[in-house]
Tab-separated table of C-alpha atoms in Angstrom:
chain	number	residue	atom	x	y	z
A	190	ALA	CA	81.009	96.058	91.892
A	191	ASN	CA	84.187	98.238	93.443
A	192	ARG	CA	85.931	96.219	95.604
A	193	ARG	CA	88.012	98.802	97.069
A	194	GLU	CA	88.129	101.720	98.825
A	195	PRO	CA	88.047	105.051	96.015
A	196	THR	CA	91.264	106.634	95.137
A	197	ASP	CA	91.445	110.785	96.637
A	198	VAL	CA	90.648	111.774	92.985
A	199	GLU	CA	87.658	109.321	92.806
A	200	THR	CA	86.408	110.937	95.799
A	201	ARG	CA	86.175	114.649	94.577
A	202	ILE	CA	85.105	113.174	91.246
A	203	PHE	CA	81.919	111.619	92.957
A	204	GLU	CA	81.726	114.448	94.914
A	205	GLU	CA	81.575	116.986	92.797
A	206	VAL	CA	79.341	115.075	90.620
A	207	GLY	CA	76.863	113.886	93.283
A	208	LEU	CA	77.526	110.221	93.371
A	209	LYS	CA	78.008	108.134	95.442
A	210	PHE	CA	80.628	105.573	94.718
A	211	VAL	CA	80.350	102.103	96.904
A	212	ASN	CA	83.215	99.597	97.999
A	213	THR	CA	81.077	96.037	97.926
A	214	SER	CA	83.739	94.147	99.038
A	215	VAL	CA	82.720	96.062	102.891
A	216	HIS	CA	79.323	97.059	101.699
A	217	ARG	CA	76.689	94.613	103.116
A	218	GLY	CA	73.427	97.023	104.011
A	219	ASP	CA	70.345	96.264	102.505
A	220	GLU	CA	70.306	100.302	100.756
A	221	LYS	CA	68.743	100.216	97.631
A	222	TYR	CA	69.554	103.205	94.769
A	223	ASP	CA	67.560	104.734	91.734
A	224	GLY	CA	70.886	103.647	89.689
A	225	VAL	CA	73.509	101.803	89.711
A	226	ILE	CA	76.081	102.208	86.408
A	227	GLU	CA	78.134	99.222	86.440
A	228	ALA	CA	81.391	100.018	84.766
A	229	SER	CA	83.687	97.722	87.074
A	230	GLY	CA	84.867	95.077	84.668
A	231	SER	CA	83.568	92.382	86.548
A	232	ASP	CA	82.244	89.529	85.773
A	233	ALA	CA	78.546	88.708	85.250
A	234	SER	CA	78.120	87.299	88.427
A	235	VAL	CA	78.151	91.368	89.552
A	236	ILE	CA	74.726	91.489	87.936
A	237	GLU	CA	72.551	90.378	90.385
A	238	TYR	CA	74.153	92.029	92.787
A	239	ALA	CA	73.582	94.971	91.469
A	240	ILE	CA	69.903	94.522	90.585
A	241	ARG	CA	69.482	93.372	94.593
A	242	ARG	CA	70.539	96.842	94.949
A	243	LEU	CA	68.109	98.699	92.963
A	244	LYS	CA	64.472	100.730	93.680
A	245	ASN	CA	61.247	99.719	92.645
A	246	ASN	CA	61.567	102.146	89.138
A	247	GLY	CA	65.619	101.370	89.037
A	248	PHE	CA	68.006	101.835	86.429
A	249	LEU	CA	71.367	99.431	85.902
A	250	GLY	CA	73.875	100.986	83.375
A	251	LEU	CA	76.302	98.220	82.302
A	252	PHE	CA	79.657	99.338	80.160
A	253	GLY	CA	81.080	95.678	80.153
A	254	PHE	CA	82.582	92.921	81.822
A	255	THR	CA	84.388	89.732	81.185
A	256	GLN	CA	83.580	87.113	79.487
A	257	SER	CA	83.192	85.100	82.388
A	258	GLY	CA	80.965	84.341	85.497
A	259	THR	CA	77.307	83.558	85.500
A	260	LEU	CA	74.152	84.949	85.778
A	261	SER	CA	71.139	83.342	86.708
A	262	LEU	CA	67.534	84.488	86.124
A	263	SER	CA	64.502	81.857	87.643
A	264	THR	CA	61.140	83.215	85.379
A	265	VAL	CA	60.437	84.867	89.360
A	266	ASP	CA	63.499	86.711	88.539
A	267	LEU	CA	61.923	87.809	85.234
A	268	GLN	CA	58.564	89.036	87.035
A	269	SER	CA	60.382	90.621	89.499
A	270	LEU	CA	62.098	92.713	87.038
A	271	VAL	CA	59.030	93.343	85.107
A	272	TYR	CA	57.212	94.500	88.036
A	273	ARG	CA	59.222	96.501	89.844
A	274	SER	CA	59.539	98.373	86.859
A	275	ILE	CA	63.284	97.322	86.298
A	276	SER	CA	65.422	98.853	83.155
A	277	ILE	CA	68.627	97.295	82.708
A	278	THR	CA	70.902	98.930	79.273
A	279	GLY	CA	74.094	98.826	77.560
A	280	LEU	CA	75.770	102.025	77.687
A	281	ILE	CA	78.098	101.713	74.598
A	282	ASN	CA	76.965	102.956	71.974
A	283	GLY	CA	79.188	103.983	68.817
A	284	GLN	CA	77.066	105.905	66.353
A	285	LYS	CA	77.537	109.454	65.099
A	286	PRO	CA	74.709	111.438	66.670
A	287	HIS	CA	75.491	109.548	70.234
A	288	PHE	CA	78.694	110.643	69.950
A	289	GLU	CA	77.567	113.751	69.089
A	290	MET	CA	75.638	114.036	72.087
A	291	ALA	CA	78.916	112.900	74.516
A	292	MET	CA	81.001	115.277	73.231
A	293	ASN	CA	78.174	118.179	73.400
A	294	HIS	CA	77.526	116.810	77.161
A	295	LEU	CA	81.482	116.912	78.052
A	296	VAL	CA	81.764	120.393	76.954
A	297	GLN	CA	78.579	121.683	79.225
A	298	TRP	CA	80.596	119.214	82.116
A	299	LYS	CA	83.950	121.107	82.101
A	300	THR	CA	82.221	124.189	82.892
A	301	GLN	CA	79.863	122.200	85.904
A	302	TYR	CA	82.070	119.401	86.511
A	303	PRO	CA	85.932	121.419	86.305
A	304	PHE	CA	87.051	118.991	88.871
A	305	THR	CA	85.777	116.492	87.404
A	306	THR	CA	86.669	116.625	83.275
A	307	SER	CA	90.245	117.521	84.072
A	308	HIS	CA	91.002	114.096	85.669
A	309	PHE	CA	89.375	112.008	83.782
A	310	ILE	CA	92.127	111.077	81.685
A	311	THR	CA	94.986	109.546	83.651
A	312	ARG	CA	97.737	109.152	81.260
A	313	SER	CA	98.509	109.747	77.977
A	314	VAL	CA	101.367	107.816	75.504
A	315	ASN	CA	102.207	107.749	71.680
A	316	ILE	CA	101.256	105.737	69.566
A	317	SER	CA	104.365	105.403	67.841
A	318	ASP	CA	105.977	104.449	70.958
A	319	GLN	CA	105.138	100.153	70.579
A	320	LYS	CA	106.150	99.599	74.049
A	321	SER	CA	104.314	101.796	76.067
A	322	VAL	CA	101.045	101.077	74.095
A	323	LEU	CA	101.427	97.240	74.394
A	324	ASN	CA	102.387	98.645	78.278
A	325	VAL	CA	98.320	100.612	78.868
A	326	LEU	CA	96.838	97.804	76.993
A	327	GLU	CA	98.007	94.806	79.737
A	328	ASN	CA	98.174	96.705	83.182
A	329	ARG	CA	96.332	99.520	85.053
A	330	ILE	CA	98.376	101.870	87.229
A	331	ARG	CA	96.049	102.640	89.755
A	332	GLY	CA	94.218	105.067	90.092
A	333	GLU	CA	93.820	105.069	86.484
A	334	ILE	CA	90.459	106.525	85.224
A	335	LYS	CA	91.018	106.930	80.877
A	336	THR	CA	94.938	106.825	79.088
A	337	LYS	CA	94.681	108.212	75.940
A	338	ILE	CA	96.807	106.619	73.183
A	339	LEU	CA	97.577	110.298	70.961
A	340	TRP	CA	97.672	109.504	66.941
C-alpha cells in the first residue's frame, strides 16, 4: 500500500535486508509474494489488495491501519484463505517477553544490518519541548521512519 517510490534511505534499507518495496500506485502486475508486511497506515481496504498478492502458504502481517475504509470477505474468500493456508497476523505486541526478544533482535541486527539500524530513528525531540512534540504527532516529515521522543 505504499503509494510512492521509496526514499534513498528506504531503498538502501530494503536492499540491505533483502526485502522488496512495492509502490502499489504503479504496480499492477500479478506478482505474488511469500509474505506481505502492511505498515503503510492505509485504510482497511488495503488488506484485500495484500491478500491477493500472497502465494499459497503466504503470510500477511498487519501493523495497523486507520479506522476508515472497508474490508468485505465472502464465504468464498474465507474458503480461499483456508485452502491456500494464508495466515493473517497482527504484529503489535506489548508483552514483556516479546519486547525483550525484539531488543535481542535489534542487538543482532546492529551488526548484521548496520545501515538499517543506524537509520531507523530519523529524528528526536525532547518531551519538554511541547511545540516540537505536537508537531511530530501532527506532521510527518518526508522520509520519516521513526521519531524518538526523549524523556
